[in-house]
Coordinates of C-alpha atoms in Angstrom, one line a residue:
M1 CA -4.2 -13.3 -18.5
N2 CA -4.7 -13.2 -22.4
E3 CA -1.9 -10.9 -23.0
I4 CA 1.4 -12.8 -23.1
D5 CA 3.3 -12.1 -19.9
P6 CA 6.5 -10.0 -20.4
A7 CA 8.7 -12.5 -18.4
R8 CA 8.1 -15.4 -21.0
R9 CA 8.9 -13.1 -24.0
F10 CA 12.7 -13.8 -23.3
S11 CA 13.6 -17.1 -24.6
L12 CA 15.9 -19.7 -22.8
D13 CA 18.6 -18.4 -25.1
A14 CA 18.2 -15.2 -24.0
V15 CA 18.6 -16.0 -20.5
R16 CA 21.8 -17.9 -20.9
K17 CA 23.1 -15.1 -22.8
F18 CA 23.0 -13.1 -19.5
D19 CA 24.1 -16.0 -17.2
A20 CA 27.4 -14.2 -16.8
P21 CA 27.5 -10.9 -15.4
A22 CA 27.7 -8.5 -18.2
E23 CA 30.5 -6.0 -17.5
N24 CA 28.6 -3.1 -16.9
N25 CA 26.7 -4.9 -13.9
T26 CA 27.7 -3.3 -10.5
A27 CA 27.9 -6.1 -7.7
G28 CA 24.7 -7.2 -6.6
G29 CA 22.8 -5.4 -9.5
M30 CA 20.3 -7.4 -11.8
N31 CA 21.4 -9.0 -15.1
D32 CA 19.9 -7.2 -18.3
V33 CA 17.2 -9.7 -18.5
A34 CA 15.6 -9.1 -15.3
R35 CA 16.1 -5.5 -15.6
Q36 CA 14.1 -5.7 -19.1
V37 CA 11.4 -7.6 -17.5
A38 CA 11.2 -5.2 -14.6
S39 CA 10.9 -2.3 -16.8
Q40 CA 7.7 -3.9 -18.2
Y41 CA 6.0 -3.6 -15.0
R42 CA 7.1 -0.2 -13.7
R43 CA 3.6 1.2 -13.8
D44 CA 1.5 1.0 -10.6
T45 CA -1.7 -1.5 -10.6
M46 CA -5.2 -1.1 -9.1
S47 CA -6.2 -3.3 -6.4
P48 CA -8.6 -5.8 -6.8
I49 CA -10.0 -5.2 -3.3
M50 CA -10.0 -1.2 -4.0
V51 CA -11.8 -2.1 -7.0
S52 CA -14.5 -4.1 -5.5
G53 CA -14.7 -1.6 -2.5
V54 CA -15.5 1.3 -4.8
L55 CA -18.4 -1.0 -6.3
R56 CA -19.8 -1.3 -3.1
M57 CA -20.0 2.7 -2.6
V58 CA -21.2 3.1 -6.1
E59 CA -24.0 0.3 -6.1
F60 CA -25.1 1.7 -2.6
A61 CA -25.6 5.4 -4.1
L62 CA -27.0 3.7 -7.4
L63 CA -29.7 2.2 -5.4
M64 CA -30.4 5.0 -3.1
V65 CA -30.8 7.4 -5.6
S66 CA -32.8 5.3 -7.7
G67 CA -35.2 4.8 -4.7
L68 CA -35.4 8.3 -4.2
A69 CA -35.8 8.9 -8.1
V70 CA -39.1 6.4 -8.1
Y71 CA -40.6 7.9 -4.8
F72 CA -40.4 11.8 -6.3
Y73 CA -41.9 10.6 -9.4
Y74 CA -44.9 9.1 -7.6
V75 CA -45.3 11.0 -4.4
G76 CA -43.5 14.6 -5.5
F77 CA -40.7 16.8 -3.5
F78 CA -42.9 17.6 -0.6
N79 CA -44.7 15.3 1.3
Y80 CA -44.6 14.4 5.1
L81 CA -43.5 10.8 4.5
A82 CA -40.4 12.1 2.6
W83 CA -38.0 11.2 5.8
Q84 CA -39.5 7.9 6.4
Y85 CA -39.2 7.1 2.6
S86 CA -35.7 8.2 2.9
L87 CA -34.5 6.4 5.8
T88 CA -36.2 3.2 4.5
I89 CA -34.6 3.4 1.1
A90 CA -31.1 4.3 2.5
A91 CA -31.7 1.1 5.1
T92 CA -32.5 -1.1 2.1
S93 CA -29.8 0.0 -0.1
F94 CA -27.5 -0.6 2.7
L95 CA -28.6 -4.0 3.8
A96 CA -28.5 -5.2 -0.1
V97 CA -24.8 -4.0 -0.4
V98 CA -24.0 -6.2 3.2
L99 CA -26.0 -9.1 1.7
F100 CA -24.1 -8.9 -1.6
D101 CA -20.8 -8.9 0.0
V102 CA -21.7 -11.8 2.4
T103 CA -22.9 -13.8 -0.9
D104 CA -19.3 -13.3 -2.6
C105 CA -21.2 -11.2 -5.1
Y106 CA -18.1 -8.6 -5.0
Q107 CA -15.5 -11.3 -5.6
I108 CA -13.5 -10.6 -9.0
V109 CA -14.6 -13.8 -10.2
A110 CA -18.3 -12.8 -9.7
L111 CA -17.8 -9.7 -11.1
M112 CA -16.0 -10.9 -14.4
R113 CA -19.2 -13.0 -14.9
P114 CA -22.5 -11.1 -14.0
I115 CA -24.9 -13.4 -16.4
A116 CA -23.5 -16.4 -14.5
N117 CA -24.4 -14.7 -11.5
F118 CA -27.6 -13.5 -12.5
G119 CA -29.8 -15.8 -10.2
R120 CA -27.8 -15.0 -7.2
L121 CA -27.9 -11.2 -7.7
L122 CA -31.7 -11.6 -8.1
L123 CA -32.1 -13.7 -5.3
V124 CA -30.1 -11.4 -2.7
W125 CA -31.8 -8.4 -4.2
A126 CA -35.6 -10.1 -3.6
G127 CA -34.3 -11.4 -0.1
T128 CA -33.4 -7.8 1.0
F129 CA -37.1 -6.6 0.2
A130 CA -38.6 -9.5 1.7
L131 CA -36.4 -8.7 5.3
M132 CA -37.6 -5.2 4.8
A133 CA -41.0 -6.0 4.4
L134 CA -41.1 -8.5 7.2
T135 CA -39.5 -5.4 9.4
A136 CA -42.0 -3.3 8.4
F137 CA -44.8 -6.1 8.9
T138 CA -43.5 -6.7 12.5
M139 CA -43.3 -2.7 13.7
K140 CA -46.9 -2.3 12.1
M141 CA -45.8 0.0 9.4
S142 CA -46.6 -1.7 6.6
E143 CA -49.5 0.4 5.6
D144 CA -47.6 3.7 5.4
Y145 CA -45.5 2.3 2.3
S146 CA -46.6 2.0 -1.5
R147 CA -46.6 -1.6 -3.3
L148 CA -46.5 0.2 -6.4
L149 CA -43.7 2.3 -5.5
F150 CA -41.5 -0.6 -3.9
G151 CA -42.3 -2.8 -6.8
T152 CA -41.2 -0.1 -9.4
W153 CA -38.1 0.3 -7.1
F154 CA -37.5 -3.2 -7.0
V155 CA -37.4 -3.7 -11.0
V156 CA -35.3 -0.4 -11.8
G157 CA -32.8 -1.1 -8.9
F158 CA -32.2 -4.7 -10.3
V159 CA -32.0 -3.3 -13.8
L160 CA -29.3 -0.6 -12.8
I161 CA -27.1 -3.0 -10.9
L162 CA -27.3 -5.4 -13.7
G163 CA -26.1 -3.0 -16.1
L164 CA -23.7 -1.4 -13.9
R165 CA -22.4 -5.1 -13.5
L166 CA -22.0 -5.7 -17.2
V167 CA -20.1 -2.5 -17.7
M168 CA -17.8 -3.5 -14.8
S169 CA -17.4 -7.1 -16.1
K170 CA -16.1 -5.6 -19.6
L171 CA -13.8 -3.3 -17.4
I172 CA -12.2 -5.7 -15.5
R173 CA -11.4 -7.8 -18.3
R174 CA -9.8 -4.9 -20.4
W175 CA -7.8 -3.8 -17.1
A176 CA -6.6 -7.4 -16.9
R177 CA -5.6 -7.7 -20.1
D178 CA -3.8 -4.5 -20.0
G179 CA -2.0 -5.0 -16.8
R180 CA -3.8 -2.5 -15.0
M181 CA -5.5 -4.5 -12.4
E182 CA -3.6 -7.5 -11.4
R183 CA -1.4 -9.1 -8.4
R184 CA 2.1 -9.1 -9.6
A185 CA 3.8 -12.3 -8.2
V186 CA 7.1 -13.6 -8.3
I187 CA 8.2 -17.4 -7.7
V188 CA 10.8 -18.1 -5.1
G189 CA 12.4 -21.3 -5.5
G190 CA 12.5 -23.1 -9.1
G191 CA 12.6 -26.8 -9.9
K192 CA 9.6 -29.1 -10.0
A193 CA 8.2 -27.3 -7.3
A194 CA 7.9 -24.0 -8.8
E195 CA 6.6 -25.7 -12.1
V196 CA 3.7 -27.7 -10.1
L197 CA 3.0 -24.3 -8.4
I198 CA 2.6 -22.2 -11.7
R199 CA 0.5 -24.9 -13.6
S200 CA -1.6 -24.8 -10.6
V201 CA -2.2 -21.2 -10.3
E202 CA -2.7 -21.0 -14.2
R203 CA -5.2 -23.3 -14.1
Q204 CA -7.6 -21.3 -11.6
P205 CA -10.2 -19.5 -13.5
Y206 CA -10.3 -15.4 -13.6
N207 CA -7.4 -15.4 -11.0
D208 CA -5.8 -12.1 -11.1
I209 CA -2.2 -13.2 -10.6
R210 CA 0.4 -12.2 -13.2
I211 CA 3.5 -14.2 -12.4
C212 CA 6.6 -11.9 -13.4
G213 CA 9.4 -14.4 -13.1
I214 CA 11.6 -17.0 -10.7
F215 CA 14.2 -16.4 -8.9
D216 CA 16.5 -19.0 -7.1
D217 CA 20.1 -19.2 -5.5
R218 CA 20.7 -22.6 -6.9
G219 CA 22.7 -23.5 -10.2
D220 CA 21.0 -24.6 -13.5
K221 CA 21.8 -28.3 -12.6
R222 CA 19.3 -28.1 -9.7
S223 CA 17.1 -25.2 -10.9
P224 CA 16.6 -25.1 -14.5
P225 CA 16.7 -21.8 -16.4
V226 CA 13.3 -21.7 -17.6
V227 CA 10.3 -23.5 -15.8
A228 CA 6.8 -23.5 -17.4
G229 CA 7.7 -21.0 -19.8
Y230 CA 9.2 -18.3 -17.1
P231 CA 12.6 -17.5 -17.0
K232 CA 14.9 -17.9 -13.6
L233 CA 15.7 -14.1 -13.8
G234 CA 18.4 -13.9 -11.1
T235 CA 19.3 -15.0 -7.4
I236 CA 17.3 -13.8 -4.0
S237 CA 19.6 -10.9 -4.0
E238 CA 18.6 -9.7 -7.2
L239 CA 15.1 -10.2 -6.2
I240 CA 15.0 -7.4 -3.8
E241 CA 15.8 -4.9 -6.6
F242 CA 13.7 -6.6 -9.3
A243 CA 10.7 -6.3 -7.0
R244 CA 11.2 -2.6 -6.1
I245 CA 11.5 -1.6 -10.0
A246 CA 8.8 -4.0 -10.8
R247 CA 6.1 -2.9 -8.0
I248 CA 5.7 -6.5 -7.2
D249 CA 2.4 -7.2 -4.8
M250 CA 3.3 -11.0 -3.6
L251 CA 6.1 -13.6 -3.1
I252 CA 5.6 -17.3 -3.5
V253 CA 8.0 -19.0 -2.1
S254 CA 7.6 -22.8 -3.3
L255 CA 9.4 -24.6 -1.1
P256 CA 8.0 -27.2 1.2
L257 CA 7.9 -26.6 5.0
T258 CA 10.6 -29.5 5.6
A259 CA 13.5 -27.0 4.0
E260 CA 13.1 -25.0 7.4
S261 CA 16.6 -23.8 7.2
R262 CA 16.5 -22.7 3.7
V263 CA 12.7 -21.1 4.3
L264 CA 14.1 -18.9 7.1
Q265 CA 17.3 -17.9 5.1
L266 CA 15.2 -16.6 2.3
L267 CA 12.6 -14.8 4.6
K268 CA 15.5 -13.0 6.6
K269 CA 16.4 -11.6 3.0
L270 CA 12.9 -10.8 1.9
W271 CA 10.8 -9.5 4.7
V272 CA 12.3 -5.9 4.1
L273 CA 10.0 -5.6 0.7
P274 CA 6.8 -3.9 1.3
V275 CA 4.9 -7.1 -0.4
D276 CA 2.8 -9.9 0.8
I277 CA 4.9 -13.0 1.3
R278 CA 3.2 -16.2 0.8
L279 CA 4.5 -19.9 1.6
S280 CA 2.9 -22.4 -1.1
A281 CA 1.2 -25.2 0.7
H282 CA 0.1 -27.0 -2.4
S283 CA 2.1 -30.2 -2.1
N284 CA 2.9 -30.1 1.4
A285 CA 2.0 -33.2 3.5
L286 CA 1.8 -31.3 6.4
Q287 CA -2.1 -30.2 6.4
F288 CA -3.2 -27.2 8.6
R289 CA -6.8 -26.2 9.3
P290 CA -8.4 -24.7 6.0
R291 CA -8.7 -21.3 7.8
A292 CA -4.8 -21.3 8.2
Y293 CA -4.9 -20.6 4.5
S294 CA -5.3 -18.1 1.9
Y295 CA -6.0 -19.1 -1.4
I296 CA -5.4 -18.2 -5.0
G297 CA -8.3 -19.8 -6.6
S298 CA -8.1 -23.2 -5.0
V299 CA -4.3 -23.3 -4.5
P300 CA -3.5 -23.2 -0.6
M301 CA -1.0 -20.3 0.8
L302 CA 0.3 -20.0 4.1
D303 CA 0.5 -16.4 4.8
I304 CA 4.3 -15.5 6.2
F305 CA 4.4 -11.5 5.9
D306 CA 1.6 -8.9 4.7
K307 CA 2.2 -5.8 3.1
P308 CA 1.7 -3.0 5.8
I309 CA -0.8 0.0 5.4
N310 CA -2.3 -1.6 2.2
D311 CA -5.7 -1.0 0.3
W312 CA -8.2 0.8 2.4
D313 CA -5.8 1.5 5.6
S314 CA -3.6 3.1 2.8
V315 CA -6.8 5.2 1.3
A316 CA -7.5 6.4 5.3
K317 CA -4.0 7.1 6.0
R318 CA -3.9 9.5 2.6
A319 CA -7.1 11.1 3.7
F320 CA -5.6 11.7 7.3
D321 CA -2.6 13.0 5.9
I322 CA -4.4 15.7 3.3
V323 CA -6.5 16.7 6.2
F324 CA -4.0 17.5 8.8
S325 CA -1.5 18.8 6.5
I326 CA -3.9 21.4 5.6
I327 CA -4.6 22.2 8.9
G328 CA -0.8 22.4 9.8
I329 CA 0.3 24.5 7.1
I330 CA -2.7 27.1 7.9
V331 CA -2.0 27.0 11.7
F332 CA 2.2 27.2 11.3
S333 CA 1.5 29.7 8.2
P334 CA 2.7 32.8 10.5
V335 CA 5.4 30.8 11.8
M336 CA 7.1 29.6 8.5
L337 CA 6.6 33.3 6.9
A338 CA 8.7 34.8 9.9
T339 CA 11.2 32.0 9.5
A340 CA 11.7 32.6 6.0
I341 CA 12.2 36.5 6.6
A342 CA 14.7 35.4 9.4
I343 CA 16.7 33.2 7.1
K344 CA 17.0 35.9 4.3
I345 CA 18.1 38.3 6.9
D346 CA 20.3 36.3 8.4
S347 CA 22.6 34.9 5.8
K348 CA 22.9 35.1 1.7
G349 CA 21.1 32.0 0.1
P350 CA 17.8 30.7 -0.5
V351 CA 15.2 29.9 2.1
L352 CA 14.7 26.4 1.4
F353 CA 17.0 23.5 1.5
H354 CA 16.3 20.4 -0.4
Q355 CA 17.7 16.8 0.1
K356 CA 17.6 13.4 -1.6
R357 CA 16.3 10.7 0.8
H358 CA 15.1 7.2 0.7
G359 CA 11.4 7.0 0.5
F360 CA 8.5 4.4 0.4
N361 CA 10.0 1.0 -1.5
N362 CA 13.7 2.7 -1.5
E363 CA 12.6 5.1 -3.8
I364 CA 14.7 8.8 -3.9
I365 CA 12.5 11.5 -2.6
D366 CA 13.3 15.0 -2.6
V367 CA 12.5 16.7 1.3
Y368 CA 12.4 20.0 2.1
K369 CA 13.2 21.8 5.2
F370 CA 14.1 25.7 5.9
R371 CA 17.8 26.4 5.2
S372 CA 19.9 26.2 8.7
M373 CA 23.1 26.4 7.3
Y374 CA 25.4 28.6 5.3
T375 CA 25.1 27.8 1.8
D376 CA 28.7 27.3 0.9
K377 CA 28.8 24.6 3.8
A378 CA 25.8 23.0 3.2
D379 CA 26.1 19.0 2.9
P380 CA 23.3 17.8 0.8
T381 CA 24.8 14.2 1.2
A382 CA 24.3 14.4 4.7
K383 CA 27.7 12.3 5.2
Q384 CA 29.0 14.7 8.1
T385 CA 26.3 14.7 10.7
V386 CA 25.3 17.9 12.5
T387 CA 27.2 18.3 16.1
R388 CA 26.8 20.4 18.9
N389 CA 28.4 23.9 17.9
D390 CA 28.7 23.1 14.3
P391 CA 30.3 25.9 12.8
R392 CA 28.0 25.1 9.3
V393 CA 24.7 26.1 11.1
T394 CA 23.6 29.4 11.1
R395 CA 22.5 31.3 14.0
V396 CA 18.8 31.2 12.9
G397 CA 19.4 27.9 11.9
R398 CA 20.7 26.8 15.3
F399 CA 17.2 28.0 16.6
I400 CA 14.8 26.6 13.9
R401 CA 17.0 22.9 14.2
K402 CA 16.5 22.6 18.2
T403 CA 12.8 23.5 18.0
S404 CA 12.2 21.6 15.0
I405 CA 10.8 24.7 13.2
D406 CA 13.1 23.5 9.9
E407 CA 10.9 20.7 9.3
L408 CA 7.6 22.6 8.8
P409 CA 8.1 22.8 4.9
Q410 CA 7.4 19.0 4.9
F411 CA 3.9 19.5 5.4
F412 CA 3.6 20.2 1.9
N413 CA 5.6 16.9 1.0
S414 CA 3.0 15.4 3.2
L415 CA 0.1 17.2 1.3
F416 CA 1.3 16.3 -1.9
G417 CA 2.1 12.8 -1.0
S418 CA 6.1 12.0 -1.1
L419 CA 6.0 11.9 2.7
S420 CA 2.9 11.0 5.3
L421 CA 2.7 12.8 8.3
V422 CA 3.5 10.1 10.8
G423 CA 6.2 7.3 9.5
P424 CA 9.7 6.5 10.2
R425 CA 11.6 9.5 9.5
P426 CA 13.5 9.7 6.2
H427 CA 17.4 9.5 6.1
A428 CA 19.9 11.2 3.8
I429 CA 20.9 8.4 1.1
A430 CA 24.7 8.8 2.0
A431 CA 24.1 9.2 5.9
Q432 CA 26.6 7.4 7.8
S433 CA 27.7 6.2 11.2
H434 CA 31.4 5.8 11.8
N435 CA 32.1 5.7 7.9
L436 CA 29.4 3.2 7.3
L437 CA 25.9 3.3 6.2
Y438 CA 23.2 3.1 8.0
N439 CA 22.1 -0.3 6.2
E440 CA 25.3 -1.7 6.9
V441 CA 24.8 -0.9 10.8
V442 CA 21.6 -2.6 11.2
D443 CA 20.5 -5.8 9.5
G444 CA 17.2 -5.2 8.0
Y445 CA 17.5 -1.6 7.8
F446 CA 15.7 -1.0 4.7
A447 CA 12.4 -2.4 6.4
R448 CA 11.6 0.9 7.6
H449 CA 11.1 1.8 3.8
K450 CA 8.0 -0.7 3.7
V451 CA 5.9 2.3 4.4
K452 CA 5.8 6.1 3.5
P453 CA 8.4 7.8 5.9
G454 CA 7.0 10.7 7.8
V455 CA 7.1 14.0 9.0
T456 CA 7.2 12.6 12.7
G457 CA 7.6 9.3 14.0
W458 CA 7.1 6.9 16.9
A459 CA 10.9 6.7 17.3
Q460 CA 11.3 10.7 17.4
I461 CA 8.7 11.1 20.4
N462 CA 10.5 8.4 22.4
G463 CA 13.8 10.6 22.3
W464 CA 15.7 9.4 19.2
R465 CA 16.0 12.2 17.2
G466 CA 18.5 14.5 16.3
E467 CA 22.3 13.3 16.1
M468 CA 22.9 9.9 15.3
D469 CA 26.4 9.5 16.6
T470 CA 26.4 5.9 17.6
N471 CA 25.5 2.7 16.0
E472 CA 23.2 2.1 19.0
K473 CA 21.2 5.1 18.3
I474 CA 20.6 3.9 14.5
R475 CA 19.2 0.0 15.9
M476 CA 17.2 1.8 18.6
R477 CA 15.6 4.3 15.9
T478 CA 15.1 1.2 13.6
E479 CA 13.4 -0.8 16.2
Y480 CA 11.1 1.7 17.3
D481 CA 10.2 2.5 13.5
L482 CA 9.7 -1.2 12.7
Y483 CA 7.1 -1.4 15.8
Y484 CA 5.5 1.5 14.2
I485 CA 4.7 -0.4 11.1
E486 CA 4.0 -3.6 12.9
N487 CA 1.3 -2.0 14.9
W488 CA 0.2 0.8 12.7
S489 CA -3.6 2.3 13.1
L490 CA -5.2 5.7 12.6
L491 CA -5.4 6.2 16.2
F492 CA -1.9 5.5 16.7
D493 CA -0.8 8.1 14.0
L494 CA -3.2 10.6 15.7
K495 CA -1.3 10.0 19.0
I496 CA 2.0 10.3 17.7
L497 CA 0.8 13.7 16.2
C498 CA -0.4 14.7 19.7
L499 CA 2.3 14.0 21.1
T500 CA 5.0 15.3 18.7
P501 CA 4.6 19.0 20.2
I502 CA 5.2 18.0 24.0
R503 CA 7.9 15.7 23.0
L504 CA 10.1 18.6 21.0
L505 CA 10.4 20.6 24.3
N506 CA 13.0 18.0 24.9
T507 CA 15.6 19.6 22.8
E508 CA 18.9 17.6 24.2
N509 CA 19.7 16.1 21.4
A510 CA 18.5 18.5 18.6
Y511 CA 21.2 20.8 17.5

């Protein structure tokens, strides 16, 4: 990166100044330096995978449109061969994009250096035409095609591709310089191993990794407060809060495989975060097959955890949410209107009730429901669980809670993005079981927040809905939620969505 990393702006003196906990720091909270560094990274970034994916679609459209434009220029709009040419142009454009992909022309390094990759681009584009010409010759269709037309398209198409990549090169460099397109990484573990790792990563040309700091539980004698210009920002416990605030994408553990117990201890704390977790393998004596590694440039990494529902999966899931949320709002609008009228007639107060709940990455979100309690007895914090025949619940409230009609306004939460249609159900911030917060009952509870919470979920259709009056119920709900996260697919979402109305007929735990 051309810009000085925010993590490096803080000197050794600044780090030492905050070595002792400040008076206003809460237990387990970050120190002031870590908080200042984290605040530099609050904005979300663009994923390089998403950028190259969008470029694939743009180049396909550009090649196809340019091919059709050349055809219409030479032949005109009305010709009996129009469909045949259109199909050939579409197939050629698609094949070109596939071959660009196979030859690594969509890698960020290649996109940042279009001139250096001029020969490869030209070779692939020429190879695409050669394959299509061979196919036409084999199928005895070559006489139907104009050499002048396709020769013109060859030149026009290549000029457009090269011009687009020159523009993209400047944009990508600017985005990388401004911190808008990068993968934010934190080094876990300090000392000499971390220094060697950082130097190795920084030597990689055109890599998209921005190191945001170092976290280590060891004291300054075993783990220096500054390594390769980056400050040690805190302990592993503080890293969890830092990673959430700074929108960290990757944790790189710079510990040898021989430190098995320490690695496992770290992973037990860190797996709750929605990030990629990699174990640095650049200095390990134990070598695996090349396919076992992922790489940052030429620096090998062992993949421990991957961020769930990431990149194009997140796009597909968001599109799923928007489409089915709109359908749900249209289908259930009469029910929602009737419910609103009934609530107004039954008791005084607003129709809707909103509650603060934990969302994706432990962020606080507002979740909307139809009001089911008397206004003066409502419990926004949910410290007191609703029980059978609870006097706080209105007559209408009892019915809409049992039938889950009170949840219907959450279609709007899903439409606007704070919830997903399917996912772990969001719990109220202060929800408790026997005077213990849920995260105090279940080890790894916050791993539920590695994905966006849902209106319905795998736990709910398996009977774990309603009152959470025992620790076992909390554990089982969390277990089903984690299973969903680890096995997510669009088909799985569709299955849960279809089963939800059927499973809601069981109202034993809903009151």
